[in-house]
Amino acid sequence: MSSSAISLSNINLVYSNKYILKNINIDIKKGDCVSILGHNGAGKTTLFKIINGLIKPTTGTIEILGNKLTAETKKQIGYIPQINKFENYIPINVKQVIEIGITARKGIFKKLSEQDNLLIENIAKKLDIYKLLNVPIGKLSGGEMQKVSIARVLAQQADIFLLDEPLSNLDVQSQKNITEIIENIHSEKKATILIVLHNFEQKPKCCNKEIVLEKGELCSNF
Amino acid sequence: MFEFLDFFNYSFFNRAIILSILAGISCGIIGVWVLLLNIPFIGVTIAHCAFAGAIIGLFLGINPILSGFIFCLLSALLINPMSKRIKSQNNITVSLLFSFSIAIAFVFAGLFKEHLTDLFTFFWGNLLISSMNDVVFNIIVTAILILFAISFHRGIIALFFNREISKSCGIPETFVFTIMLLLICSTISLNLKSIGGLLIYSLISLPAATAYKLTYNLKTMYLLSVLFAVSACVIGLFISTFFTIPVGATIILVSCFMFFISLFYKKV
C-alpha cells in the first residue's frame, strides 16, 4: 500500500502561452501537514485545483493515495475554498451544509441514516456549532462559516484536507480557534492537511512541511 | 357574474386553468433553480432563444415548440464553450446570444405575411387557445420536474451551495446541472405558447424572487415560489378573461404586484 497521500509528477499548466505552473513535482506522505506559501498569483490556489481535479494540467500526472484521480478518489479529498467564495445567500441551514459532506461520501440518492445524524451532531458539538445547526448560513459570521466548512469535510470523512487560506478575513480570536481545530484534526485523525497561507506566522504548529511557490514554480519543498 | 361563471362550461377555459396551474408549478420550481444557481442572465437568454426558435419553426412550418426547445437547448449548451473560445466571462456570450435571438426573432417575424395570430401568440402568449396535447405534454414535463427535484434534492442543494466544491468531492455536478438545464429548456419551450416568449422569463424569475424575499428555508422557498406562480397564472387568467386583455402580460403584472407586496415583509 502506498505511503504517499498526494503525488504530483511533472505538472505543467500553460494558459495563453504562459506557464501558470511549471514543472511541479511534489510527494506528500500520509499524515503530513503542509503549509503552502507564496505571493498573490504564485499559483497556490491553482495547485489545489489541480490536486482536486477542478483544473486539468497541460501535462503531468496526479495520484491520490496511490490511485489515479477519479470521482471515487475525489471522495477522499475535502476541499475548503477561500471564505469569500461561499454562496451564503442560499436559503439553507448549517445542518444542510454539513450534510453535503455525507452526500459526497454516500452519493446523492442515499438517505441520511441515524448514524449520519449522530455523526453530524458529534462533529457540531466538537466544533462548538451545535446550537447553530438550524441557523441559515446567511446569518453566520466568517469564523462560524469556516467552522461549518470544516464540519462538512469531517462529515465527508475525507483523508486529505485542502484548506485555501482558512484564516483570511477572520478576526484574531477566530483565527486562533480555527488553527486549534486544524491542529486537533491532524493529531486525532492523522489526516493529511495542506494549508495555503499568506502569512508565515499563521502556520499551525502541526505543520511539518513547507512548500513555497513563486510565479508558478516551486521555490522550496521541505 | 353569471356570465363570467359560464366560462367554466367551455372546455378551452378549463384547459386554460389546468395549464395555468401546471405552468405555475413548473415555472415556480425552475425559478428557484435559476435564482439559486445564480444564472439569471443565462435564464433570460435561453428563454429568448427559445422564443426565436419558435418563431423560426413557425415560419418554416416546423412544430414551434420543438424548434423552440432545440434553440433553447443549443443556446444553453453553447454558453460555456463560447465563453472559453472568446476568453471572456459568460456575460459577454450571454449578451451576444440575447441580442442575436431577439434580432433573428424579429427578422423572421417581419417575413410573416399570414398566420399573424399564431405569430403574436408566441410574443405574449394565450392560455385560451391551448390544445389537449399541450395539457398532456405539460403534465408529463411537470411530473418529471417534480420527480427530479425530489430525488436529486441532495445533489441540487450541493450545487446551490457551491458547484466547485460539489465537483471537487466527487458529486456528479455536471450531470445534475445538465439535467436541470434540460428541464429548464423543456419548461420554457412548453410554455411559450401559453405565456409568451417575451414574458416567460418573468414568470420564472418573479415568483421565485418573491419567495426568496420571504424565507431562509429552501423547502418553504420552493412551496412559496410554486404558490405565487400558480396564483399569478390563475388570477391573471381570470382578470384577462374578465377584462379581455392579453393573458400572458396580465399574469406577469400580477407577479410584479406580488413581488412589490413582498418588499413590505421581513424575511423569516
Tab-separated table of C-alpha atoms in Angstrom:
chain	number	residue	atom	x	y	z
A	1	MET	CA	0.000	0.000	0.000
A	2	SER	CA	1.300	3.430	-0.957
A	3	SER	CA	2.546	5.693	1.838
A	4	SER	CA	2.029	8.661	-0.436
A	5	ALA	CA	-1.114	10.766	0.039
A	6	ILE	CA	-0.598	13.146	-2.880
A	7	SER	CA	1.896	12.642	-5.649
A	8	LEU	CA	2.318	15.225	-8.415
A	9	SER	CA	4.752	14.416	-11.233
A	10	ASN	CA	5.910	16.881	-13.886
A	11	ILE	CA	2.839	19.096	-13.589
A	12	ASN	CA	2.738	21.959	-16.082
A	13	LEU	CA	-0.188	24.275	-16.659
A	14	VAL	CA	0.010	26.575	-19.661
A	15	TYR	CA	-2.637	29.198	-20.423
A	16	SER	CA	-2.331	31.641	-23.338
A	17	ASN	CA	1.313	30.559	-23.903
A	18	LYS	CA	2.141	31.441	-20.308
A	19	TYR	CA	3.177	28.989	-17.595
A	20	ILE	CA	0.784	29.191	-14.639
A	21	LEU	CA	2.524	26.215	-13.017
A	22	LYS	CA	5.875	24.925	-14.195
A	23	ASN	CA	7.448	21.536	-13.606
A	24	ILE	CA	5.840	20.800	-10.245
A	25	ASN	CA	6.972	17.584	-8.556
A	26	ILE	CA	5.614	17.041	-5.066
A	27	ASP	CA	5.246	13.958	-2.910
A	28	ILE	CA	3.216	14.369	0.269
A	29	LYS	CA	3.112	11.453	2.688
A	30	LYS	CA	0.047	10.316	4.607
A	31	GLY	CA	-0.341	12.310	7.798
A	32	ASP	CA	1.802	15.216	6.623
A	33	CYS	CA	0.683	18.738	7.426
A	34	VAL	CA	1.977	21.025	4.720
A	35	SER	CA	1.846	24.804	4.571
A	36	ILE	CA	1.883	26.337	1.103
A	37	LEU	CA	3.218	29.853	0.921
A	38	GLY	CA	3.627	32.366	-1.868
A	39	HIS	CA	2.665	35.812	-3.093
A	40	ASN	CA	-0.615	36.603	-4.849
A	41	GLY	CA	-0.675	34.915	-8.262
A	42	ALA	CA	2.073	32.441	-7.318
A	43	GLY	CA	-0.213	29.525	-8.230
A	44	LYS	CA	-1.201	28.284	-4.753
A	45	THR	CA	-4.963	28.061	-5.398
A	46	THR	CA	-4.335	26.689	-8.915
A	47	LEU	CA	-2.198	23.933	-7.389
A	48	PHE	CA	-5.113	22.997	-5.113
A	49	LYS	CA	-7.494	22.964	-8.052
A	50	ILE	CA	-5.184	20.623	-9.932
A	51	ILE	CA	-4.967	18.285	-6.942
A	52	ASN	CA	-8.760	18.043	-6.617
A	53	GLY	CA	-9.396	17.828	-10.352
A	54	LEU	CA	-11.076	21.210	-10.865
A	55	ILE	CA	-8.332	22.155	-13.345
A	56	LYS	CA	-6.732	19.689	-15.743
A	57	PRO	CA	-2.983	20.224	-16.067
A	58	THR	CA	-1.471	20.612	-19.538
A	59	THR	CA	0.971	17.808	-18.729
A	60	GLY	CA	1.792	15.650	-15.738
A	61	THR	CA	0.153	13.059	-13.512
A	62	ILE	CA	-1.678	13.221	-10.190
A	63	GLU	CA	-2.058	10.341	-7.768
A	64	ILE	CA	-4.220	10.403	-4.661
A	65	LEU	CA	-3.479	7.696	-2.067
A	66	GLY	CA	-1.722	5.708	-4.776
A	67	ASN	CA	-4.618	5.885	-7.230
A	68	LYS	CA	-5.437	7.998	-10.259
A	69	LEU	CA	-7.751	10.948	-9.695
A	70	THR	CA	-11.328	9.710	-10.291
A	71	ALA	CA	-14.778	10.546	-8.882
A	72	GLU	CA	-14.170	7.786	-6.325
A	73	THR	CA	-10.748	9.073	-5.154
A	74	LYS	CA	-12.127	12.632	-5.025
A	75	LYS	CA	-14.318	11.495	-2.111
A	76	GLN	CA	-11.113	11.284	-0.087
A	77	ILE	CA	-10.396	14.981	-0.665
A	78	GLY	CA	-12.070	17.598	1.473
A	79	TYR	CA	-11.729	20.996	-0.165
A	80	ILE	CA	-12.389	24.307	1.572
A	81	PRO	CA	-12.024	27.272	-0.790
A	82	GLN	CA	-11.434	30.823	0.349
A	83	ILE	CA	-14.239	32.113	2.579
A	84	ASN	CA	-15.434	34.789	0.158
A	85	LYS	CA	-16.226	32.076	-2.411
A	86	PHE	CA	-19.242	30.763	-0.444
A	87	GLU	CA	-22.754	31.377	-1.689
A	88	ASN	CA	-24.110	32.459	1.691
A	89	TYR	CA	-27.292	33.923	0.172
A	90	ILE	CA	-28.630	30.391	-0.384
A	91	PRO	CA	-31.583	29.632	1.952
A	92	ILE	CA	-30.085	26.556	3.597
A	93	ASN	CA	-29.021	25.994	7.193
A	94	VAL	CA	-25.804	24.780	8.819
A	95	LYS	CA	-27.008	21.155	9.040
A	96	GLN	CA	-27.764	21.077	5.321
A	97	VAL	CA	-24.226	22.290	4.553
A	98	ILE	CA	-22.679	19.582	6.742
A	99	GLU	CA	-24.941	17.031	5.011
A	100	ILE	CA	-23.215	17.902	1.715
A	101	GLY	CA	-20.162	16.101	3.113
A	102	ILE	CA	-22.273	12.983	3.637
A	103	THR	CA	-23.790	13.360	0.150
A	104	ALA	CA	-20.252	13.392	-1.260
A	105	ARG	CA	-19.371	10.207	0.607
A	106	LYS	CA	-22.588	8.208	0.126
A	107	GLY	CA	-23.863	9.561	-3.192
A	108	ILE	CA	-26.794	11.844	-3.978
A	109	PHE	CA	-29.572	9.250	-3.727
A	110	LYS	CA	-28.889	7.647	-0.340
A	111	LYS	CA	-30.919	8.962	2.548
A	112	LEU	CA	-29.349	10.082	5.803
A	113	SER	CA	-29.200	7.267	8.363
A	114	GLU	CA	-29.462	7.569	12.153
A	115	GLN	CA	-25.695	7.090	12.242
A	116	ASP	CA	-25.187	10.012	9.845
A	117	ASN	CA	-27.349	12.280	12.003
A	118	LEU	CA	-25.373	11.226	15.062
A	119	LEU	CA	-22.110	11.941	13.225
A	120	ILE	CA	-23.330	15.444	12.308
A	121	GLU	CA	-24.323	16.123	15.916
A	122	ASN	CA	-20.973	14.901	17.258
A	123	ILE	CA	-18.985	16.964	14.776
A	124	ALA	CA	-21.105	20.027	15.511
A	125	LYS	CA	-20.595	19.593	19.261
A	126	LYS	CA	-16.859	19.187	18.799
A	127	LEU	CA	-16.558	22.337	16.699
A	128	ASP	CA	-18.893	24.246	19.031
A	129	ILE	CA	-21.523	24.880	16.346
A	130	TYR	CA	-24.241	22.548	17.703
A	131	LYS	CA	-26.513	25.472	18.567
A	132	LEU	CA	-26.132	26.768	15.022
A	133	LEU	CA	-27.348	23.600	13.240
A	134	ASN	CA	-30.698	25.138	12.285
A	135	VAL	CA	-29.366	28.641	11.616
A	136	PRO	CA	-29.393	29.847	7.970
A	137	ILE	CA	-25.856	30.230	6.606
A	138	GLY	CA	-26.588	33.825	5.637
A	139	LYS	CA	-26.643	34.705	9.340
A	140	LEU	CA	-23.200	33.272	10.200
A	141	SER	CA	-20.015	35.190	10.901
A	142	GLY	CA	-16.819	34.448	8.958
A	143	GLY	CA	-15.379	32.319	11.757
A	144	GLU	CA	-18.599	30.335	12.168
A	145	MET	CA	-18.798	29.738	8.415
A	146	GLN	CA	-15.241	28.443	8.399
A	147	LYS	CA	-16.113	26.000	11.222
A	148	VAL	CA	-19.153	24.830	9.220
A	149	SER	CA	-16.909	24.199	6.204
A	150	ILE	CA	-14.528	22.144	8.329
A	151	ALA	CA	-17.543	20.240	9.725
A	152	ARG	CA	-18.651	19.488	6.136
A	153	VAL	CA	-15.254	17.966	5.335
A	154	LEU	CA	-15.233	15.997	8.606
A	155	ALA	CA	-18.678	14.582	7.718
A	156	GLN	CA	-17.254	13.594	4.345
A	157	GLN	CA	-14.684	11.570	6.328
A	158	ALA	CA	-12.013	12.696	3.904
A	159	ASP	CA	-8.402	11.619	4.423
A	160	ILE	CA	-6.965	14.713	2.758
A	161	PHE	CA	-7.843	18.279	3.697
A	162	LEU	CA	-7.152	21.123	1.251
A	163	LEU	CA	-7.614	24.411	3.087
A	164	ASP	CA	-7.274	27.523	0.938
A	165	GLU	CA	-6.435	30.484	3.185
A	166	PRO	CA	-8.648	29.270	6.059
A	167	LEU	CA	-7.558	32.171	8.289
A	168	SER	CA	-8.105	35.037	5.856
A	169	ASN	CA	-10.793	37.626	6.649
A	170	LEU	CA	-11.158	36.320	10.216
A	171	ASP	CA	-10.664	38.220	13.463
A	172	VAL	CA	-7.765	37.229	15.746
A	173	GLN	CA	-9.902	35.070	18.070
A	174	SER	CA	-11.484	33.174	15.149
A	175	GLN	CA	-8.031	32.632	13.611
A	176	LYS	CA	-6.882	31.118	16.910
A	177	ASN	CA	-9.966	28.856	17.114
A	178	ILE	CA	-9.621	27.615	13.540
A	179	THR	CA	-5.881	26.976	13.986
A	180	GLU	CA	-6.624	24.883	17.098
A	181	ILE	CA	-9.273	22.906	15.222
A	182	ILE	CA	-6.812	22.183	12.390
A	183	GLU	CA	-4.192	21.015	14.903
A	184	ASN	CA	-6.739	18.743	16.621
A	185	ILE	CA	-7.857	17.206	13.324
A	186	HIS	CA	-4.243	16.478	12.460
A	187	SER	CA	-3.433	14.862	15.803
A	188	GLU	CA	-6.692	12.917	16.254
A	189	LYS	CA	-7.475	11.803	12.706
A	190	LYS	CA	-3.907	11.625	11.390
A	191	ALA	CA	-5.295	13.384	8.326
A	192	THR	CA	-3.107	14.763	5.558
A	193	ILE	CA	-3.529	18.539	5.587
A	194	LEU	CA	-2.454	21.124	3.023
A	195	ILE	CA	-2.942	24.753	4.003
A	196	VAL	CA	-2.463	27.764	1.777
A	197	LEU	CA	-1.296	30.667	3.911
A	198	HIS	CA	-0.479	34.276	3.158
A	199	ASN	CA	1.277	34.875	6.399
A	200	PHE	CA	4.088	32.567	7.566
A	201	GLU	CA	3.356	33.437	11.209
A	202	GLN	CA	-0.151	31.939	10.958
A	203	LYS	CA	1.280	28.472	10.348
A	204	PRO	CA	-0.302	25.848	12.677
A	205	LYS	CA	2.132	24.052	14.993
A	206	CYS	CA	1.393	20.706	13.351
A	207	CYS	CA	2.898	21.766	10.006
A	208	ASN	CA	5.905	19.535	9.338
A	209	LYS	CA	6.500	20.514	5.716
A	210	GLU	CA	6.534	23.708	3.729
A	211	ILE	CA	6.091	24.427	0.044
A	212	VAL	CA	6.948	27.851	-1.338
A	213	LEU	CA	5.688	28.831	-4.775
A	214	GLU	CA	6.843	31.793	-6.818
A	215	LYS	CA	5.459	32.656	-10.240
A	216	GLY	CA	4.206	29.103	-10.707
A	217	GLU	CA	7.496	27.440	-9.811
A	218	LEU	CA	8.498	25.503	-6.754
A	219	CYS	CA	10.999	27.575	-4.748
A	220	SER	CA	11.348	25.169	-1.891
A	221	ASN	CA	9.805	21.881	-0.886
A	222	PHE	CA	10.930	20.661	2.505
B	1	MET	CA	-71.166	37.403	-12.630
B	2	PHE	CA	-73.326	34.610	-14.006
B	3	GLU	CA	-71.867	35.204	-17.478
B	4	PHE	CA	-68.371	35.037	-16.063
B	5	LEU	CA	-69.032	31.683	-14.371
B	6	ASP	CA	-70.390	30.435	-17.683
B	7	PHE	CA	-66.802	30.261	-18.884
B	8	PHE	CA	-66.401	27.082	-16.853
B	9	ASN	CA	-68.806	25.373	-19.241
B	10	TYR	CA	-66.269	25.742	-22.036
B	11	SER	CA	-63.566	23.091	-22.334
B	12	PHE	CA	-60.991	25.615	-23.649
B	13	PHE	CA	-61.330	27.620	-20.407
B	14	ASN	CA	-60.995	24.545	-18.219
B	15	ARG	CA	-57.914	23.523	-20.209
B	16	ALA	CA	-56.519	27.021	-19.673
B	17	ILE	CA	-56.991	26.694	-15.896
B	18	ILE	CA	-55.239	23.301	-15.846
B	19	LEU	CA	-52.408	24.707	-17.983
B	20	SER	CA	-52.022	27.788	-15.809
B	21	ILE	CA	-51.685	25.573	-12.718
B	22	LEU	CA	-49.110	23.365	-14.488
B	23	ALA	CA	-47.198	26.398	-15.805
B	24	GLY	CA	-47.194	27.846	-12.290
B	25	ILE	CA	-45.833	24.637	-10.759
B	26	SER	CA	-43.067	24.140	-13.343
B	27	CYS	CA	-42.026	27.815	-13.590
B	28	GLY	CA	-42.121	28.098	-9.773
B	29	ILE	CA	-39.661	25.194	-9.416
B	30	ILE	CA	-37.225	26.174	-12.175
B	31	GLY	CA	-37.363	29.767	-10.938
B	32	VAL	CA	-35.824	28.592	-7.645
B	33	TRP	CA	-33.074	26.800	-9.583
B	34	VAL	CA	-32.263	29.778	-11.816
B	35	LEU	CA	-32.160	32.138	-8.840
B	36	LEU	CA	-30.123	29.925	-6.506
B	37	LEU	CA	-27.702	28.737	-9.178
B	38	ASN	CA	-27.170	32.446	-9.774
B	39	ILE	CA	-27.755	32.162	-13.534
B	40	PRO	CA	-30.436	34.823	-14.147
B	41	PHE	CA	-28.824	36.105	-17.344
B	42	ILE	CA	-28.422	32.602	-18.708
B	43	GLY	CA	-32.101	32.018	-17.895
B	44	VAL	CA	-33.315	35.131	-19.678
B	45	THR	CA	-31.118	34.406	-22.700
B	46	ILE	CA	-32.202	30.805	-23.196
B	47	ALA	CA	-35.833	31.927	-22.795
B	48	HIS	CA	-35.383	34.407	-25.644
B	49	CYS	CA	-33.501	31.843	-27.758
B	50	ALA	CA	-36.489	29.516	-27.326
B	51	PHE	CA	-38.716	32.367	-28.485
B	52	ALA	CA	-36.526	32.892	-31.591
B	53	GLY	CA	-36.562	29.140	-32.280
B	54	ALA	CA	-40.349	29.032	-32.058
B	55	ILE	CA	-40.743	31.961	-34.494
B	56	ILE	CA	-38.336	30.314	-36.976
B	57	GLY	CA	-40.162	26.988	-36.589
B	58	LEU	CA	-43.492	28.681	-37.204
B	59	PHE	CA	-42.096	30.358	-40.336
B	60	LEU	CA	-40.625	27.116	-41.691
B	61	GLY	CA	-43.695	25.070	-40.870
B	62	ILE	CA	-41.926	23.005	-38.175
B	63	ASN	CA	-43.509	22.386	-34.753
B	64	PRO	CA	-42.619	25.682	-32.977
B	65	ILE	CA	-42.423	24.055	-29.533
B	66	LEU	CA	-39.856	21.568	-30.865
B	67	SER	CA	-37.801	24.212	-32.688
B	68	GLY	CA	-38.035	26.444	-29.595
B	69	PHE	CA	-36.727	23.578	-27.426
B	70	ILE	CA	-33.832	22.878	-29.826
B	71	PHE	CA	-32.794	26.567	-29.925
B	72	CYS	CA	-33.147	26.841	-26.165
B	73	LEU	CA	-31.038	23.743	-25.564
B	74	LEU	CA	-28.397	24.751	-28.112
B	75	SER	CA	-28.023	28.180	-26.525
B	76	ALA	CA	-27.772	26.663	-23.029
B	77	LEU	CA	-25.074	24.253	-24.190
B	78	LEU	CA	-23.223	26.907	-26.216
B	79	ILE	CA	-22.729	29.490	-23.468
B	80	ASN	CA	-19.744	27.878	-21.716
B	81	PRO	CA	-17.765	26.759	-24.816
B	82	MET	CA	-18.362	30.150	-26.481
B	83	SER	CA	-17.118	31.988	-23.391
B	84	LYS	CA	-13.963	29.854	-23.393
B	85	ARG	CA	-13.482	30.492	-27.115
B	86	ILE	CA	-13.698	34.265	-26.794
B	87	LYS	CA	-11.779	34.097	-23.494
B	88	SER	CA	-14.334	36.068	-21.541
B	89	GLN	CA	-16.805	35.783	-18.711
B	90	ASN	CA	-20.218	34.287	-19.543
B	91	ASN	CA	-21.739	37.796	-19.549
B	92	ILE	CA	-20.395	38.728	-22.997
B	93	THR	CA	-21.587	35.453	-24.557
B	94	VAL	CA	-24.966	35.810	-22.881
B	95	SER	CA	-25.368	39.417	-24.150
B	96	LEU	CA	-24.383	38.278	-27.639
B	97	LEU	CA	-26.847	35.361	-27.681
B	98	PHE	CA	-29.585	37.547	-26.221
B	99	SER	CA	-29.158	40.219	-28.913
B	100	PHE	CA	-28.861	37.592	-31.650
B	101	SER	CA	-32.008	35.750	-30.566
B	102	ILE	CA	-34.118	38.911	-30.352
B	103	ALA	CA	-32.818	40.157	-33.728
B	104	ILE	CA	-33.409	36.857	-35.515
B	105	ALA	CA	-36.878	36.508	-33.954
B	106	PHE	CA	-37.889	39.954	-35.253
B	107	VAL	CA	-36.345	39.372	-38.700
B	108	PHE	CA	-38.403	36.196	-39.150
B	109	ALA	CA	-41.479	37.851	-37.630
B	110	GLY	CA	-41.149	40.593	-40.272
B	111	LEU	CA	-41.296	37.953	-43.018
B	112	PHE	CA	-44.729	36.724	-41.954
B	113	LYS	CA	-47.490	37.617	-44.413
B	114	GLU	CA	-50.194	35.404	-42.914
B	115	HIS	CA	-50.919	33.431	-39.708
B	116	LEU	CA	-50.186	36.627	-37.775
B	117	THR	CA	-52.372	35.468	-34.874
B	118	ASP	CA	-50.134	32.393	-34.415
B	119	LEU	CA	-47.092	34.648	-34.541
B	120	PHE	CA	-48.375	37.048	-31.883
B	121	THR	CA	-49.347	34.116	-29.648
B	122	PHE	CA	-45.630	33.362	-29.301
B	123	PHE	CA	-44.908	37.006	-28.435
B	124	TRP	CA	-47.259	37.450	-25.475
B	125	GLY	CA	-48.969	34.079	-25.122
B	126	ASN	CA	-52.550	32.919	-24.929
B	127	LEU	CA	-53.625	30.228	-22.490
B	128	LEU	CA	-57.085	30.116	-24.005
B	129	ILE	CA	-56.010	28.538	-27.305
B	130	SER	CA	-54.214	25.569	-25.758
B	131	SER	CA	-54.938	22.082	-27.033
B	132	MET	CA	-55.314	18.794	-25.188
B	133	ASN	CA	-51.810	17.879	-26.434
B	134	ASP	CA	-50.397	20.974	-24.671
B	135	VAL	CA	-52.015	19.837	-21.440
B	136	VAL	CA	-50.687	16.271	-21.765
B	137	PHE	CA	-47.113	17.392	-22.532
B	138	ASN	CA	-47.218	19.859	-19.649
B	139	ILE	CA	-48.420	17.161	-17.248
B	140	ILE	CA	-45.550	14.884	-18.336
B	141	VAL	CA	-42.833	17.559	-18.024
B	142	THR	CA	-44.185	18.864	-14.702
B	143	ALA	CA	-44.274	15.309	-13.312
B	144	ILE	CA	-40.653	14.694	-14.424
B	145	LEU	CA	-39.644	18.049	-12.936
B	146	ILE	CA	-41.190	17.266	-9.532
B	147	LEU	CA	-39.731	13.749	-9.543
B	148	PHE	CA	-36.264	15.106	-10.347
B	149	ALA	CA	-36.477	17.899	-7.749
B	150	ILE	CA	-37.362	15.340	-5.054
B	151	SER	CA	-34.999	12.503	-6.000
B	152	PHE	CA	-31.986	14.752	-6.745
B	153	HIS	CA	-32.705	17.094	-3.815
B	154	ARG	CA	-29.399	16.428	-2.032
B	155	GLY	CA	-27.351	16.865	-5.190
B	156	ILE	CA	-29.231	20.053	-6.063
B	157	ILE	CA	-28.513	21.532	-2.595
B	158	ALA	CA	-24.792	20.785	-3.103
B	159	LEU	CA	-24.868	22.638	-6.440
B	160	PHE	CA	-26.697	25.599	-4.904
B	161	PHE	CA	-24.107	25.815	-2.136
B	162	ASN	CA	-21.058	25.718	-4.364
B	163	ARG	CA	-20.615	23.996	-7.721
B	164	GLU	CA	-16.833	23.965	-7.370
B	165	ILE	CA	-16.967	22.186	-4.001
B	166	SER	CA	-19.508	19.683	-5.357
B	167	LYS	CA	-17.260	18.862	-8.293
B	168	SER	CA	-14.140	18.624	-6.152
B	169	CYS	CA	-15.586	15.988	-3.822
B	170	GLY	CA	-16.995	13.692	-6.496
B	171	ILE	CA	-20.661	14.808	-6.566
B	172	PRO	CA	-21.795	14.427	-10.238
B	173	GLU	CA	-22.177	18.196	-10.623
B	174	THR	CA	-22.091	18.344	-14.435
B	175	PHE	CA	-24.670	15.552	-14.736
B	176	VAL	CA	-27.095	17.181	-12.287
B	177	PHE	CA	-26.598	20.642	-13.839
B	178	THR	CA	-27.175	19.299	-17.380
B	179	ILE	CA	-30.469	17.658	-16.387
B	180	MET	CA	-31.516	20.897	-14.687
B	181	LEU	CA	-30.739	22.822	-17.897
B	182	LEU	CA	-32.683	20.273	-19.980
B	183	LEU	CA	-35.709	20.624	-17.714
B	184	ILE	CA	-35.446	24.432	-17.724
B	185	CYS	CA	-35.376	24.350	-21.559
B	186	SER	CA	-38.352	21.946	-21.714
B	187	THR	CA	-40.426	24.074	-19.348
B	188	ILE	CA	-39.640	27.287	-21.216
B	189	SER	CA	-40.449	25.766	-24.632
B	190	LEU	CA	-43.704	24.189	-23.487
B	191	ASN	CA	-44.942	27.460	-22.003
B	192	LEU	CA	-44.007	29.688	-24.948
B	193	LYS	CA	-47.485	29.474	-26.459
B	194	SER	CA	-49.384	29.943	-23.222
B	195	ILE	CA	-47.297	32.650	-21.511
B	196	GLY	CA	-45.406	34.142	-24.483
B	197	GLY	CA	-41.742	34.214	-25.496
B	198	LEU	CA	-41.173	37.752	-24.282
B	199	LEU	CA	-42.830	37.124	-20.920
B	200	ILE	CA	-41.992	33.557	-19.885
B	201	TYR	CA	-38.780	34.536	-18.091
B	202	SER	CA	-40.718	36.930	-15.852
B	203	LEU	CA	-42.926	34.053	-14.688
B	204	ILE	CA	-39.779	32.078	-13.904
B	205	SER	CA	-37.929	34.808	-12.036
B	206	LEU	CA	-40.595	36.870	-10.229
B	207	PRO	CA	-42.378	34.232	-8.081
B	208	ALA	CA	-39.006	32.738	-7.048
B	209	ALA	CA	-37.656	36.204	-6.203
B	210	THR	CA	-40.812	36.920	-4.168
B	211	ALA	CA	-40.413	33.636	-2.281
B	212	TYR	CA	-36.711	34.355	-1.694
B	213	LYS	CA	-37.634	37.710	-0.133
B	214	LEU	CA	-39.760	35.916	2.473
B	215	THR	CA	-37.850	32.867	3.704
B	216	TYR	CA	-34.489	31.421	4.728
B	217	ASN	CA	-35.807	27.876	4.274
B	218	LEU	CA	-35.294	26.106	0.941
B	219	LYS	CA	-38.383	23.873	1.146
B	220	THR	CA	-40.546	26.868	2.067
B	221	MET	CA	-38.993	28.785	-0.814
B	222	TYR	CA	-39.969	26.024	-3.269
B	223	LEU	CA	-43.532	25.931	-1.905
B	224	LEU	CA	-43.961	29.715	-1.890
B	225	SER	CA	-42.476	30.061	-5.374
B	226	VAL	CA	-44.928	27.472	-6.761
B	227	LEU	CA	-47.812	29.012	-4.812
B	228	PHE	CA	-47.057	32.526	-6.127
B	229	ALA	CA	-46.573	31.311	-9.715
B	230	VAL	CA	-49.800	29.264	-9.709
B	231	SER	CA	-51.732	32.149	-8.095
B	232	ALA	CA	-50.337	34.631	-10.617
B	233	CYS	CA	-51.302	32.365	-13.524
B	234	VAL	CA	-54.835	31.621	-12.293
B	235	ILE	CA	-55.571	35.193	-11.119
B	236	GLY	CA	-54.031	36.550	-14.352
B	237	LEU	CA	-56.186	34.213	-16.427
B	238	PHE	CA	-59.390	35.305	-14.653
B	239	ILE	CA	-58.565	39.037	-14.845
B	240	SER	CA	-57.610	38.840	-18.523
B	241	THR	CA	-60.762	36.896	-19.374
B	242	PHE	CA	-62.934	39.340	-17.446
B	243	PHE	CA	-61.404	42.487	-18.965
B	244	THR	CA	-60.484	40.939	-22.355
B	245	ILE	CA	-56.794	41.845	-22.126
B	246	PRO	CA	-53.706	39.744	-23.067
B	247	VAL	CA	-53.378	36.865	-20.614
B	248	GLY	CA	-49.547	36.472	-20.560
B	249	ALA	CA	-48.992	40.143	-19.778
B	250	THR	CA	-51.677	40.103	-17.066
B	251	ILE	CA	-50.026	37.111	-15.377
B	252	ILE	CA	-46.693	38.965	-15.269
B	253	LEU	CA	-48.347	42.108	-13.870
B	254	VAL	CA	-49.896	40.010	-11.082
B	255	SER	CA	-46.410	38.504	-10.388
B	256	CYS	CA	-44.902	42.003	-10.242
B	257	PHE	CA	-47.620	43.099	-7.821
B	258	MET	CA	-46.865	40.108	-5.552
B	259	PHE	CA	-43.160	40.959	-5.600
B	260	PHE	CA	-43.818	44.588	-4.599
B	261	ILE	CA	-46.046	43.414	-1.736
B	262	SER	CA	-43.243	41.093	-0.539
B	263	LEU	CA	-40.946	44.097	-0.128
B	264	PHE	CA	-43.003	45.124	2.899
B	265	TYR	CA	-42.475	41.795	4.678
B	266	LYS	CA	-39.478	40.752	6.728
B	267	LYS	CA	-37.617	37.575	5.841
B	268	VAL	CA	-38.162	34.769	8.411
